[in-house]
Coordinates of C-alpha atoms in Angstrom, one line a residue:
Chain A
A235 CA -7.8 19.1 7.2
Q236 CA -5.4 17.3 5.0
S237 CA -6.3 13.7 4.6
V238 CA -6.3 10.5 2.7
S239 CA -9.7 8.9 2.1
Q240 CA -10.4 5.3 1.3
H241 CA -14.1 4.3 0.9
N242 CA -15.8 0.9 1.2
H243 CA -13.7 -0.4 4.1
H244 CA -14.9 -3.9 3.6
V245 CA -15.0 -5.5 0.1
I246 CA -16.1 -9.0 -0.5
L247 CA -15.9 -10.5 -4.0
S248 CA -15.5 -13.8 -5.8
E249 CA -12.4 -15.1 -7.7
A250 CA -12.0 -13.6 -11.1
A251 CA -14.0 -10.6 -10.4
S252 CA -12.5 -7.2 -11.0
L253 CA -11.4 -5.0 -8.1
E254 CA -11.2 -1.2 -7.8
L255 CA -10.3 0.6 -4.6
G256 CA -10.7 4.3 -4.4
C257 CA -8.2 6.6 -2.8
N258 CA -8.6 10.5 -2.6
Y259 CA -6.3 12.9 -1.0
S260 CA -6.7 16.6 -0.1
Y261 CA -3.0 17.8 -0.4
G262 CA -2.1 20.4 -2.9
G263 CA 1.1 20.6 -5.0
T264 CA 3.4 17.8 -5.8
V265 CA 2.6 14.4 -4.2
N266 CA 4.1 11.0 -4.2
L267 CA 1.5 8.3 -4.0
F268 CA 1.7 4.7 -2.7
W269 CA -0.4 1.5 -2.3
Y270 CA 0.7 -0.8 0.4
V271 CA -0.7 -4.3 1.1
Q272 CA -0.8 -6.3 4.3
Y273 CA -1.5 -10.0 3.8
P274 CA -2.9 -11.9 6.8
G275 CA -0.2 -12.2 9.5
Q276 CA 2.4 -10.4 7.4
H277 CA 3.9 -6.9 7.5
L278 CA 3.0 -4.0 5.2
Q279 CA 4.6 -4.3 1.7
L280 CA 4.8 -1.8 -1.1
L281 CA 2.4 -2.7 -3.9
L282 CA 3.2 0.2 -6.2
K283 CA 4.1 3.8 -6.2
Y284 CA 3.8 7.0 -8.4
F285 CA 5.9 10.1 -8.3
S286 CA 6.2 11.2 -11.9
G287 CA 5.7 10.3 -15.6
D288 CA 3.0 8.0 -16.9
P289 CA 0.0 8.4 -14.5
L290 CA -0.9 4.7 -15.0
V291 CA 1.5 2.6 -12.9
K292 CA 1.9 -1.1 -12.8
G293 CA 2.7 -2.9 -9.6
I294 CA 3.3 -6.4 -8.5
K295 CA 0.8 -9.3 -8.8
G296 CA -1.1 -7.7 -11.6
F297 CA -2.2 -4.5 -9.8
E298 CA -2.2 -1.1 -11.4
A299 CA -3.1 2.4 -10.2
E300 CA -4.1 5.6 -12.0
F301 CA -3.2 9.0 -10.8
I302 CA -5.7 11.6 -11.9
K303 CA -4.5 14.9 -10.7
S304 CA -7.6 16.9 -11.4
K305 CA -9.6 14.5 -9.2
F306 CA -6.9 14.1 -6.5
S307 CA -7.3 10.4 -6.9
F308 CA -5.1 7.3 -7.1
N309 CA -7.4 4.4 -7.5
L310 CA -6.1 0.9 -7.4
R311 CA -7.3 -1.8 -9.8
K312 CA -6.9 -5.5 -10.6
P313 CA -8.9 -7.0 -13.6
S314 CA -9.3 -10.5 -12.1
V315 CA -8.6 -11.2 -8.5
Q316 CA -7.5 -14.4 -6.9
W317 CA -8.0 -15.8 -3.5
S318 CA -4.4 -14.9 -2.5
D319 CA -5.3 -11.3 -3.0
T320 CA -7.2 -11.4 0.3
A321 CA -5.5 -8.7 2.3
E322 CA -5.8 -5.1 3.6
Y323 CA -4.8 -2.4 1.2
F324 CA -3.6 1.0 2.3
C325 CA -3.3 4.2 0.2
A326 CA -0.5 6.6 1.3
V327 CA 0.5 10.1 0.2
N328 CA 3.7 12.0 0.7
A329 CA 3.0 15.7 0.2
L330 CA 6.3 17.3 -0.9
L331 CA 5.0 20.8 -0.8
H332 CA 4.7 20.7 2.9
G333 CA 8.4 19.8 3.2
N334 CA 7.8 16.7 5.4
N335 CA 9.0 13.3 4.8
R336 CA 6.1 11.4 6.4
L337 CA 3.5 9.4 4.7
A338 CA -0.1 9.9 5.5
F339 CA -2.2 6.7 5.2
G340 CA -5.8 6.1 4.6
K341 CA -7.9 3.8 6.8
G342 CA -7.5 0.9 4.5
N343 CA -9.7 -1.5 2.6
Q344 CA -10.2 -5.0 3.9
V345 CA -10.6 -7.2 0.8
V346 CA -11.8 -10.8 1.1
V347 CA -11.8 -12.9 -2.1
I348 CA -14.0 -16.0 -1.9
P349 CA -12.8 -19.0 -3.9
Chain B
G96 CA 20.2 -6.1 8.8
A97 CA 18.2 -7.2 5.9
G98 CA 14.9 -5.8 7.1
V99 CA 13.4 -3.7 9.9
S100 CA 13.3 -5.7 13.1
Q101 CA 11.0 -5.0 15.9
S102 CA 10.7 -6.4 19.4
P103 CA 8.9 -7.8 21.1
S104 CA 6.4 -9.1 18.6
N105 CA 3.7 -9.3 21.2
K106 CA 3.5 -7.6 24.5
V107 CA 0.7 -8.0 27.1
T108 CA 0.9 -5.5 30.0
E109 CA -1.3 -4.4 32.9
K110 CA -2.9 -0.9 32.9
G111 CA -0.6 1.6 34.5
K112 CA 2.6 -0.2 33.7
D113 CA 5.4 1.3 31.4
V114 CA 6.4 -0.5 28.2
E115 CA 9.4 -0.1 25.8
L116 CA 9.1 -1.2 22.2
R117 CA 12.3 -1.5 20.2
C118 CA 13.0 -0.9 16.4
D119 CA 16.2 -1.8 14.6
P120 CA 16.0 -0.2 11.2
I121 CA 17.7 -1.2 7.9
S122 CA 21.5 -0.5 8.1
G123 CA 22.2 2.9 6.3
H124 CA 18.6 4.1 6.6
T125 CA 18.8 7.5 8.3
A126 CA 15.0 8.0 8.5
L127 CA 12.9 6.2 11.0
Y128 CA 9.2 6.4 11.6
W129 CA 6.8 5.0 14.2
Y130 CA 3.1 4.5 13.3
R131 CA 0.3 3.0 15.4
Q132 CA -2.2 0.7 13.7
S133 CA -5.6 0.3 15.4
L134 CA -8.4 -1.8 14.1
G135 CA -10.4 0.0 11.5
Q136 CA -8.3 3.1 12.0
G137 CA -5.5 2.7 9.5
L138 CA -2.0 3.9 10.3
E139 CA -1.5 6.8 12.7
F140 CA 1.8 8.8 12.5
L141 CA 3.5 9.0 15.8
I142 CA 7.1 10.3 15.4
Y143 CA 9.8 10.7 12.8
F144 CA 13.5 10.8 13.2
Q145 CA 15.9 12.0 10.5
G146 CA 19.6 11.6 11.1
N147 CA 20.8 13.9 13.9
S148 CA 17.9 16.5 13.4
A149 CA 15.3 17.1 16.1
P150 CA 12.6 14.5 15.8
D151 CA 9.1 15.4 14.5
K152 CA 7.0 14.4 17.5
S153 CA 3.7 16.0 16.3
G154 CA 2.0 12.7 16.1
L155 CA 2.5 11.6 19.6
P156 CA -1.0 11.3 21.3
S157 CA 0.0 12.4 24.8
D158 CA 3.0 13.1 27.0
R159 CA 2.9 9.5 28.1
F160 CA 4.6 8.7 24.8
S161 CA 8.2 9.3 24.0
A162 CA 10.8 7.9 21.7
E163 CA 14.4 8.1 21.3
R164 CA 17.0 7.1 18.8
T165 CA 20.4 6.3 19.9
G166 CA 23.5 6.7 17.6
G167 CA 21.2 7.3 14.7
S168 CA 20.2 3.6 14.6
V169 CA 18.0 1.7 17.1
S170 CA 14.9 3.4 18.3
T171 CA 12.9 2.9 21.5
L172 CA 9.3 3.9 21.9
T173 CA 8.2 4.2 25.5
I174 CA 4.7 4.4 26.7
Q175 CA 4.3 5.4 30.4
R176 CA 1.3 4.5 32.6
T177 CA -0.3 2.4 29.8
Q178 CA -4.1 2.7 29.2
Q179 CA -6.4 0.2 27.4
E180 CA -6.8 2.6 24.5
D181 CA -3.0 2.2 23.9
S182 CA -3.7 -1.3 22.6
A183 CA -2.7 -1.5 19.1
V184 CA 0.0 -2.7 16.7
Y185 CA 3.0 -0.3 16.8
L186 CA 4.9 -0.3 13.5
C187 CA 8.4 1.0 12.8
A188 CA 9.6 1.8 9.3
S189 CA 12.8 3.1 7.8
S190 CA 13.8 4.8 4.6
L191 CA 16.9 6.4 2.9
A192 CA 17.3 10.0 3.9
G193 CA 15.5 12.4 1.7
Q194 CA 14.2 9.5 -0.5
T195 CA 10.7 8.8 0.9
N196 CA 9.5 8.8 -2.7
Y197 CA 10.8 5.3 -2.7
G198 CA 8.4 4.5 0.2
Y199 CA 9.2 2.9 3.6
T200 CA 10.3 -0.6 4.6
F201 CA 8.1 -1.6 7.6
G202 CA 8.8 -4.0 10.4
S203 CA 6.4 -6.7 11.5
G204 CA 5.2 -4.5 14.3
T205 CA 4.7 -5.0 18.1
R206 CA 1.2 -6.0 19.1
L207 CA 0.5 -4.3 22.5
T208 CA -2.4 -5.4 24.6
V209 CA -3.1 -3.4 27.7
V210 CA -5.3 -5.4 30.3

């Protein structure tokens, strides 16, 4: 079945540590890829997106993600996290080949940064 | 409006009662989506409206769920004979028609608790 997979649902790390969240998808063809973030008590916000060009995309707040087509992956990274990065992170995929306009989401990564 | 507005923000209902959840999308956004967010389950697609086209209802979990969108703007999600497993946060999002590669704008959601 077509899906979006995020591993390590709960991540706990200290400030200044590096963060990498994995995202794999099973859709073929052209895809648009997104990472959304949900800070405690807030609504989902777009962190970054990829749909063409440079596979390394930069987002807000120092986040970046790399699209590796051969691995069907779009991992999110931040070299040095801050306490304010505590949030839930969702990877999402829009599979254009299948002609639909919906985003399929992964189950999310709950990230807790300890001061 | 400036963002996607959802009401109510919280709803507690008794098992077996019907509930209506409202979504007011961003002005000019012709695409509207409903998702359900359950703890540890990520975002589950429910239904998608695009302009005057027939909605994509493929994500609705049972015939107790229905949604309509009047005048191409405001949408109402109705859950009949609510069950405890319906407890979740119901999210609405909107986007410009045919431009989901820019991602969605989400509302703050309605937290539904069925007791």
